[in-house]
Amino acid sequence: MPTFDAKAYATAQVENALKFYRADLEAIAEEDFCASPGGSARAPIDFTYEVSFVNRRLAGRLRGDEMPAMHFEGWMMAPEDHRSKAASIADFESSMNEVLAALGDDVHRPIVTPDRTTTAMEMALFCALHVMYHDAQLNYFQALKGDDKMHWD
């Protein structure tokens, strides 16, 4: 009877989310990357910065780092040093690789957060879910620009 390899599953989910999101980022034209549809919707660069930020917090939790509480005041915006497509893609890839490196072998180990105790596997799956949530935003943005193609390999 085959056994379930939880580490391989969690790793594959994060790696696939990285692959899909990166492909959709690369499909967006440079001049559209900082564009806000309708003037109030979030631009791809801003929610990509949020994804990378959250990924680094997840990686920190996976490593056992003390993570300061987050305080929200509106939508997260990419700082000036991240306001290019190349910088944004590099930051995203780096943050995803940080999650993968911090995952470790024991995906069932407990991770204590201010709200509850979870597991490394659940944090990795949340990473993939969060990335794919924002990938749907990239896809919608692409459709608004007339791009209805599937960019995943």
N, CA, C and O of each residue as an XYZ file, in Angstrom:
612
protein
N       0.841     -1.180      0.000
C       0.000      0.000      0.000
C       0.889      1.247      0.000
O       1.796      1.354      0.825
N       0.639      2.189     -0.915
C       1.461      3.402     -0.961
C       1.248      4.244      0.296
O       0.175      4.250      0.899
N       2.307      4.948      0.660
C       2.208      5.843      1.808
C       2.168      7.282      1.319
O       2.639      7.605      0.228
N       1.601      8.121      2.143
C       1.494      9.544      1.815
C       2.731     10.261      2.323
O       3.046     10.201      3.512
N       3.427     10.932      1.431
C       4.630     11.683      1.793
C       4.226     13.146      1.971
O       4.166     13.907      1.005
N       3.952     13.521      3.208
C       3.456     14.865      3.514
C       4.461     15.940      3.127
O       4.067     16.992      2.623
N       5.731     15.704      3.348
C       6.748     16.700      2.993
C       6.771     16.921      1.485
O       6.814     18.063      1.026
N       6.742     15.833      0.709
C       6.752     15.951     -0.754
C       5.509     16.688     -1.241
O       5.581     17.504     -2.160
N       4.367     16.395     -0.618
C       3.122     17.058     -1.018
C       3.190     18.558     -0.739
O       2.885     19.369     -1.614
N       3.589     18.924      0.472
C       3.666     20.343      0.829
C       4.669     21.074     -0.060
O       4.405     22.182     -0.529
N       5.815     20.447     -0.286
C       6.838     21.053     -1.145
C       6.307     21.250     -2.561
O       6.511     22.310     -3.153
N       5.633     20.253     -3.107
C       5.088     20.353     -4.467
C       4.055     21.467     -4.573
O       4.002     22.166     -5.584
N       3.235     21.640     -3.544
C       2.224     22.702     -3.586
C       2.885     24.079     -3.648
O       2.457     24.935     -4.422
N       3.915     24.298     -2.844
C       4.626     25.582     -2.850
C       5.371     25.762     -4.171
O       5.340     26.844     -4.758
N       6.039     24.711     -4.640
C       6.767     24.818     -5.914
C       5.831     25.098     -7.084
O       6.165     25.897     -7.958
N       4.673     24.459     -7.116
C       3.711     24.712     -8.193
C       3.173     26.135     -8.128
O       3.033     26.793     -9.159
N       2.873     26.613     -6.934
C       2.391     27.992     -6.795
C       3.456     28.969     -7.288
O       3.138     29.950     -7.959
N       4.711     28.702     -6.959
C       5.815     29.537     -7.445
C       5.838     29.545     -8.971
O       5.910     30.606     -9.591
N       5.778     28.380     -9.560
C       5.834     28.239    -11.025
C       4.675     28.972    -11.706
O       4.889     29.716    -12.663
N       3.465     28.766    -11.224
C       2.287     29.370    -11.858
C       2.296     30.886    -11.709
O       2.052     31.609    -12.675
N       2.574     31.364    -10.506
C       2.552     32.805    -10.263
C       3.644     33.497    -11.076
O       3.405     34.534    -11.694
N       4.852     32.911    -11.070
C       5.947     33.502    -11.845
C       5.586     33.574    -13.328
O       5.860     34.583    -13.977
N       4.979     32.525    -13.872
C       4.595     32.535    -15.293
C       3.596     33.656    -15.577
O       3.690     34.325    -16.607
N       2.648     33.862    -14.675
C       1.677     34.936    -14.886
C       2.301     36.311    -14.696
O       1.937     37.256    -15.396
N       3.241     36.437    -13.756
C       3.958     37.714    -13.605
C       4.715     38.051    -14.885
O       4.655     39.178    -15.376
N       5.426     37.064    -15.418
C       6.236     37.297    -16.609
C       5.388     37.657    -17.821
O       5.881     38.317    -18.735
N       4.122     37.240    -17.851
C       3.243     37.514    -18.995
C       2.699     38.940    -18.993
O       2.174     39.399    -20.008
N       2.817     39.641    -17.879
C       2.306     41.009    -17.801
C       3.354     41.965    -18.367
O       4.533     41.878    -18.024
N       2.922     42.863    -19.222
C       3.833     43.836    -19.826
C       4.396     44.770    -18.750
O       3.702     45.123    -17.797
N       5.643     45.158    -18.913
C       6.317     46.047    -17.946
C       5.487     47.303    -17.682
O       5.346     47.728    -16.535
N       4.945     47.889    -18.735
C       4.197     49.138    -18.559
C       2.868     48.935    -17.819
O       2.293     49.897    -17.311
N       2.385     47.704    -17.757
C       1.136     47.413    -17.045
C       1.350     46.979    -15.598
O       0.406     46.943    -14.809
N       2.587     46.652    -15.255
C       2.870     46.041    -13.969
C       2.502     46.923    -12.773
O       2.093     46.419    -11.727
N       2.646     48.213    -12.931
C       2.319     49.149    -11.845
C       0.957     49.806    -12.050
O       0.586     50.707    -11.298
N       0.217     49.368    -13.051
C      -1.066     49.979    -13.383
C      -2.162     49.537    -12.414
O      -2.215     48.384    -11.986
N      -3.019     50.477    -12.088
C      -4.156     50.221    -11.215
C      -5.420     50.256    -12.058
O      -5.862     51.337    -12.449
N      -6.020     49.091    -12.352
C      -7.238     49.092    -13.165
C      -8.331     49.949    -12.521
O      -8.673     49.779    -11.351
N      -8.857     50.855    -13.305
C      -9.929     51.721    -12.815
C      -9.451     52.794    -11.860
O     -10.256     53.594    -11.383
N      -8.157     52.830    -11.568
C      -7.614     53.844    -10.682
C      -7.695     53.517     -9.196
O      -7.103     54.219     -8.376
N      -8.426     52.452     -8.837
C      -8.514     52.118     -7.412
C      -8.178     50.662     -7.114
O      -7.924     50.316     -5.960
N      -8.171     49.808     -8.124
C      -7.816     48.399     -7.910
C      -6.317     48.289     -7.635
O      -5.528     49.116     -8.092
N      -5.947     47.284     -6.901
C      -4.530     47.077     -6.600
C      -3.770     46.703     -7.865
O      -4.261     45.940     -8.698
N      -2.579     47.245     -7.995
C      -1.708     46.931     -9.116
C      -0.980     45.615     -8.841
O      -0.730     45.281     -7.682
N      -0.637     44.863     -9.891
C       0.097     43.609     -9.695
C       1.351     43.767     -8.841
O       1.666     42.887     -8.039
N       2.061     44.865     -9.000
C       3.282     45.050     -8.226
C       2.994     45.123     -6.729
O       3.797     44.656     -5.921
N       1.858     45.705     -6.355
C       1.548     45.871     -4.939
C       1.100     44.575     -4.285
O       1.550     44.260     -3.184
N       0.221     43.811     -4.936
C      -0.159     42.565     -4.271
C       0.944     41.518     -4.376
O       0.983     40.590     -3.569
N       1.839     41.646     -5.349
C       3.002     40.755     -5.396
C       3.947     41.078     -4.241
O       4.528     40.172     -3.642
N       4.102     42.346     -3.932
C       4.910     42.720     -2.768
C       4.295     42.127     -1.490
O       5.015     41.617     -0.632
N       2.980     42.196     -1.373
C       2.309     41.600     -0.213
C       2.580     40.102     -0.132
O       2.870     39.585      0.947
N       2.489     39.402     -1.254
C       2.750     37.961     -1.276
C       4.156     37.681     -0.748
O       4.338     36.807      0.100
N       5.142     38.412     -1.239
C       6.516     38.209     -0.798
C       6.673     38.519      0.690
O       7.378     37.806      1.403
N       6.028     39.564      1.150
C       6.076     39.951      2.558
C       5.497     38.840      3.438
O       6.112     38.447      4.429
N       4.328     38.342      3.077
C       3.682     37.268      3.849
C       4.541     36.001      3.798
O       4.690     35.319      4.812
N       5.102     35.684      2.639
C       5.964     34.511      2.527
C       7.133     34.592      3.511
O       7.474     33.600      4.156
N       7.740     35.766      3.623
C       8.881     35.911      4.529
C       8.450     35.758      5.987
O       9.207     35.243      6.809
N       7.256     36.196      6.300
C       6.739     35.989      7.666
C       6.486     34.496      7.914
O       6.792     33.982      8.990
N       5.931     33.813      6.925
C       5.720     32.367      7.064
C       7.057     31.641      7.228
O       7.183     30.752      8.070
N       8.040     32.016      6.436
C       9.367     31.392      6.542
C       9.951     31.638      7.936
O      10.548     30.742      8.532
N       9.777     32.844      8.443
C      10.257     33.149      9.785
C       9.589     32.277     10.835
O      10.252     31.757     11.733
N       8.294     32.121     10.723
C       7.575     31.242     11.667
C       8.072     29.798     11.539
O       8.257     29.113     12.545
N       8.284     29.346     10.318
C       8.779     27.986     10.101
C      10.164     27.781     10.723
O      10.477     26.690     11.201
N      10.984     28.825     10.715
C      12.322     28.746     11.313
C      12.275     28.892     12.835
O      13.241     28.573     13.528
N      11.142     29.378     13.346
C      11.028     29.608     14.788
C      11.429     31.011     15.200
O      11.647     31.268     16.384
N      11.529     31.930     14.239
C      11.870     33.321     14.546
C      10.721     33.991     15.303
O       9.559     33.618     15.146
N      11.061     34.973     16.116
C      10.040     35.812     16.744
C       9.547     36.790     15.680
O      10.336     37.525     15.085
N       8.255     36.791     15.453
C       7.693     37.656     14.420
C       6.860     38.744     15.100
O       5.947     38.435     15.865
N       7.165     40.012     14.827
C       6.366     41.079     15.422
C       4.941     41.052     14.880
O       4.692     40.574     13.773
N       4.021     41.569     15.669
C       2.630     41.643     15.221
C       2.538     42.547     13.997
O       3.295     43.507     13.854
N       1.596     42.217     13.121
C       1.365     43.042     11.929
C       0.284     44.070     12.231
O      -0.694     43.782     12.920
N       0.476     45.256     11.711
C      -0.512     46.324     11.862
C      -0.914     46.777     10.464
O      -0.066     47.157      9.657
N      -2.189     46.733     10.190
C      -2.677     47.077      8.859
C      -3.245     48.483      8.842
O      -4.036     48.867      9.704
N      -2.823     49.241      7.842
C      -3.379     50.558      7.585
C      -3.578     50.669      6.081
O      -2.779     51.299      5.388
N      -4.624     50.070      5.588
C      -4.870     50.066      4.152
C      -4.092     48.967      3.464
O      -3.446     48.145      4.113
N      -4.159     48.959      2.133
C      -3.489     47.942      1.345
C      -1.987     48.137      1.368
O      -1.500     49.267      1.392
N      -1.264     47.051      1.361
C       0.186     47.094      1.313
C       0.621     47.557     -0.074
O       0.089     47.108     -1.089
N       1.589     48.455     -0.100
C       2.101     48.993     -1.358
C       3.596     48.674     -1.461
O       4.321     48.721     -0.467
N       4.034     48.355     -2.651
C       5.458     48.080     -2.873
C       6.259     49.367     -2.670
O       5.875     50.426     -3.167
N       7.373     49.273     -1.940
C       8.233     50.454     -1.787
C       8.951     50.769     -3.096
O       8.957     49.955     -4.019
N       9.544     51.928     -3.171
C      10.187     52.381     -4.407
C      11.237     51.400     -4.935
O      11.345     51.218     -6.148
N      12.009     50.767     -4.050
C      13.066     49.870     -4.519
C      12.529     48.540     -5.053
O      13.302     47.700     -5.515
N      11.217     48.347     -4.991
C      10.585     47.141     -5.537
C       9.682     47.460     -6.732
O       8.982     46.575     -7.224
N       9.687     48.687     -7.198
C       8.704     49.108     -8.187
C       9.173     48.876     -9.628
O       9.058     49.753    -10.483
N       9.695     47.694     -9.869
C       9.983     47.264    -11.240
C       9.577     45.806    -11.335
O       9.551     45.087    -10.336
N       9.267     45.388    -12.525
C       8.866     44.004    -12.737
C       9.987     43.053    -12.355
O       9.741     42.051    -11.683
N      11.209     43.345    -12.766
C      12.339     42.461    -12.476
C      12.574     42.340    -10.977
O      12.778     41.235    -10.475
N      12.550     43.451    -10.258
C      12.764     43.421     -8.804
C      11.643     42.660     -8.109
O      11.880     41.920     -7.154
N      10.430     42.848     -8.593
C       9.283     42.177     -7.996
C       9.346     40.666     -8.200
O       9.069     39.906     -7.273
N       9.703     40.231     -9.389
C       9.815     38.798     -9.670
C      10.943     38.191     -8.845
O      10.782     37.112     -8.275
N      12.079     38.873     -8.776
C      13.206     38.356     -7.995
C      12.843     38.253     -6.519
O      13.195     37.270     -5.866
N      12.144     39.250     -5.984
C      11.736     39.238     -4.580
C      10.742     38.111     -4.325
O      10.834     37.417     -3.312
N       9.800     37.930     -5.234
C       8.824     36.851     -5.100
C       9.521     35.492     -5.073
O       9.285     34.691     -4.168
N      10.378     35.230     -6.059
C      11.088     33.945     -6.123
C      11.917     33.715     -4.863
O      11.926     32.614     -4.313
N      12.605     34.746     -4.414
C      13.423     34.636     -3.209
C      12.563     34.290     -1.993
O      12.956     33.462     -1.172
N      11.400     34.915     -1.877
C      10.525     34.653     -0.725
C       9.972     33.228     -0.760
O       9.838     32.589      0.284
N       9.653     32.734     -1.943
C       9.150     31.366     -2.066
C      10.255     30.365     -1.735
O      10.000     29.358     -1.074
N      11.471     30.632     -2.187
C      12.594     29.753     -1.875
C      12.911     29.780     -0.383
O      13.360     28.782      0.181
N      12.678     30.914      0.245
C      12.869     31.014      1.693
C      11.874     30.114      2.426
O      12.239     29.445      3.392
N      10.619     30.096      1.971
C       9.616     29.199      2.566
C      10.039     27.747      2.372
O       9.994     26.955      3.314
N      10.445     27.397      1.167
C      10.860     26.012      0.894
C      12.048     25.602      1.755
O      12.081     24.481      2.263
N      13.018     26.484      1.926
C      14.195     26.171      2.734
C      13.836     26.027      4.212
O      14.436     25.218      4.919
N      12.863     26.805      4.679
C      12.485     26.785      6.100
C      11.514     25.660      6.437
O      11.289     25.368      7.612
N      10.940     25.030      5.425
C       9.927     24.000      5.680
C      10.457     22.869      6.544
O       9.764     22.407      7.451
N      11.666     22.420      6.278
C      12.263     21.352      7.080
C      11.676     19.994      6.758
O      10.766     19.876      5.938
N      12.203     18.970      7.409
C      11.784     17.601      7.136
C      10.537     17.190      7.903
O       9.733     16.400      7.407
N      10.370     17.722      9.110
C       9.221     17.349      9.938
C       8.076     18.333      9.714
O       7.952     19.325     10.432
N       7.251     18.056      8.723
C       6.153     18.975      8.399
C       5.002     18.880      9.401
O       4.058     19.668      9.344
N       5.081     17.922     10.308
C       4.038     17.780     11.334
C       4.408     18.493     12.635
O       3.633     18.489     13.591
N       5.595     19.106     12.666
C       6.021     19.780     13.892
C       5.101     20.966     14.188
O       4.625     21.630     13.268
N       4.855     21.226     15.457
C       3.977     22.328     15.812
C       4.663     23.677     15.612
O       5.853     23.839     15.883
N       3.891     24.622     15.137
C       4.332     26.008     14.982
C       3.361     26.854     15.800
O       2.155     26.841     15.557
N       3.893     27.580     16.759
C       3.050     28.398     17.627
C       2.987     29.814     17.066
O       4.016     30.443     16.823
N       1.781     30.302     16.866
C       1.545     31.678     16.416
C       0.804     32.403     17.537
O       0.361     31.759     18.488
N       0.660     33.708     17.453
C      -0.072     34.417     18.502
C      -1.528     33.953     18.645
O      -2.111     34.066     19.723
N      -2.112     33.433     17.564
C      -3.520     33.048     17.583
C      -3.760     31.589     17.918
O      -4.782     31.239     18.507
N      -2.796     30.722     17.534
C      -3.047     29.288     17.689
C      -1.763     28.505     17.434
O      -0.719     29.068     17.102
N      -1.874     27.216     17.597
C      -0.780     26.319     17.220
C      -1.193     25.603     15.943
O      -2.305     25.089     15.828
N      -0.274     25.581     14.992
C      -0.525     24.960     13.703
C       0.632     24.002     13.414
O       1.367     23.635     14.330
N       0.801     23.600     12.181
C       1.917     22.745     11.794
C       2.677     23.381     10.637
O       2.172     24.277      9.961
N       3.894     22.902     10.423
C       4.688     23.385      9.296
C       3.973     23.095      7.978
O       3.997     23.916      7.062
N       3.338     21.927      7.886
C       2.627     21.589      6.651
C       1.481     22.570      6.396
O       1.305     23.040      5.271
N       0.710     22.877      7.425
C      -0.396     23.814      7.244
C       0.108     25.188      6.819
O      -0.536     25.861      6.014
N       1.245     25.608      7.347
C       1.803     26.902      6.941
C       2.251     26.876      5.480
O       2.053     27.846      4.749
N       2.853     25.769      5.059
C       3.274     25.651      3.656
C       2.062     25.653      2.736
O       2.084     26.279      1.677
N       1.007     24.957      3.136
C      -0.207     24.930      2.307
C      -0.884     26.288      2.284
O      -1.466     26.672      1.269
N      -0.817     27.029      3.400
C      -1.351     28.400      3.392
C      -0.545     29.271      2.433
O      -1.114     30.093      1.714
N       0.770     29.098      2.417
C       1.608     29.844      1.480
C       1.121     29.619      0.055
O       0.895     30.574     -0.687
N       0.959     28.353     -0.326
C       0.509     28.030     -1.685
C      -0.877     28.608     -1.956
O      -1.118     29.158     -3.030
N      -1.782     28.490     -0.999
C      -3.137     29.025     -1.151
C      -3.119     30.539     -1.334
O      -3.805     31.068     -2.209
N      -2.342     31.232     -0.517
C      -2.260     32.690     -0.603
C      -1.694     33.133     -1.951
O      -2.193     34.078     -2.562
N      -0.655     32.447     -2.405
C      -0.065     32.770     -3.712
C      -1.092     32.558     -4.821
O      -1.230     33.399     -5.709
N      -1.812     31.439     -4.772
C      -2.780     31.155     -5.834
C      -3.977     32.106     -5.785
O      -4.555     32.422     -6.825
N      -4.351     32.562     -4.600
C      -5.400     33.586     -4.483
C      -4.987     34.821     -5.288
O      -5.769     35.356     -6.075
N      -3.744     35.261     -5.077
C      -3.279     36.444     -5.794
C      -2.963     36.138     -7.255
O      -2.980     37.046     -8.087
N      -2.676     34.884     -7.583
C      -2.500     34.523     -8.984
C      -3.823     34.708     -9.739
O      -3.828     35.092    -10.908
N      -4.925     34.435     -9.069
C      -6.230     34.680     -9.698
C      -6.394     36.164    -10.002
O      -6.983     36.526    -11.021
N      -5.879     37.024     -9.127
C      -5.922     38.461     -9.407
C      -5.078     38.793    -10.637
O      -5.482     39.607    -11.467
N      -3.908     38.164    -10.754
C      -3.077     38.374    -11.950
C      -3.829     37.939    -13.198
O      -3.810     38.634    -14.214
N      -4.492     36.789    -13.122
C      -5.250     36.299    -14.274
C      -6.370     37.252    -14.646
O      -6.606     37.498    -15.828
N      -7.059     37.789    -13.659
C      -8.136     38.738    -13.927
C      -7.569     40.023    -14.544
O      -8.140     40.577    -15.483
N      -6.455     40.478    -14.008
C      -5.790     41.656    -14.548
C      -5.430     41.416    -16.015
O      -5.647     42.283    -16.861
N      -4.879     40.239    -16.312
C      -4.518     39.904    -17.686
C      -5.752     39.914    -18.588
O      -5.703     40.414    -19.712
N      -6.847     39.364    -18.093
C      -8.081     39.330    -18.892
C      -8.589     40.738    -19.167
O      -9.064     41.022    -20.267
N      -8.492     41.622    -18.180
C      -8.913     43.015    -18.380
C      -8.090     43.692    -19.477
O      -8.571     44.606    -20.146
N      -6.861     43.242    -19.654
C      -5.975     43.800    -20.675
C      -6.111     43.061    -22.006
O      -5.374     43.351    -22.949
N      -7.057     42.099    -22.096
C      -7.285     41.383    -23.337
C      -6.487     40.098    -23.488
O      -6.505     39.483    -24.554
N      -5.796     39.687    -22.450
C      -4.984     38.473    -22.499
C      -5.782     37.333    -21.856
O      -5.915     37.276    -20.634
N      -6.307     36.434    -22.681
C      -7.085     35.308    -22.157
C      -6.330     33.979    -22.274
O      -6.938     32.911    -22.215
N      -4.997     34.048    -22.439
C      -4.198     32.833    -22.604
C      -3.813     32.220    -21.256
O      -3.736     32.921    -20.247
N      -3.576     30.921    -21.248
C      -3.044     30.212    -20.091
C      -1.527     30.277    -20.198
O      -0.959     29.806    -21.183
N      -0.870     30.847    -19.212
C       0.577     31.055    -19.267
C       1.375     29.982    -18.536
O       2.606     30.024    -18.517
N       0.678     29.023    -17.935
C       1.366     27.958    -17.212
C       1.857     26.921    -18.210
O       1.182     26.632    -19.198
N       3.024     26.368    -17.953
C       3.562     25.310    -18.831
C       2.784     24.044    -18.697
O       3.097     23.055    -19.360
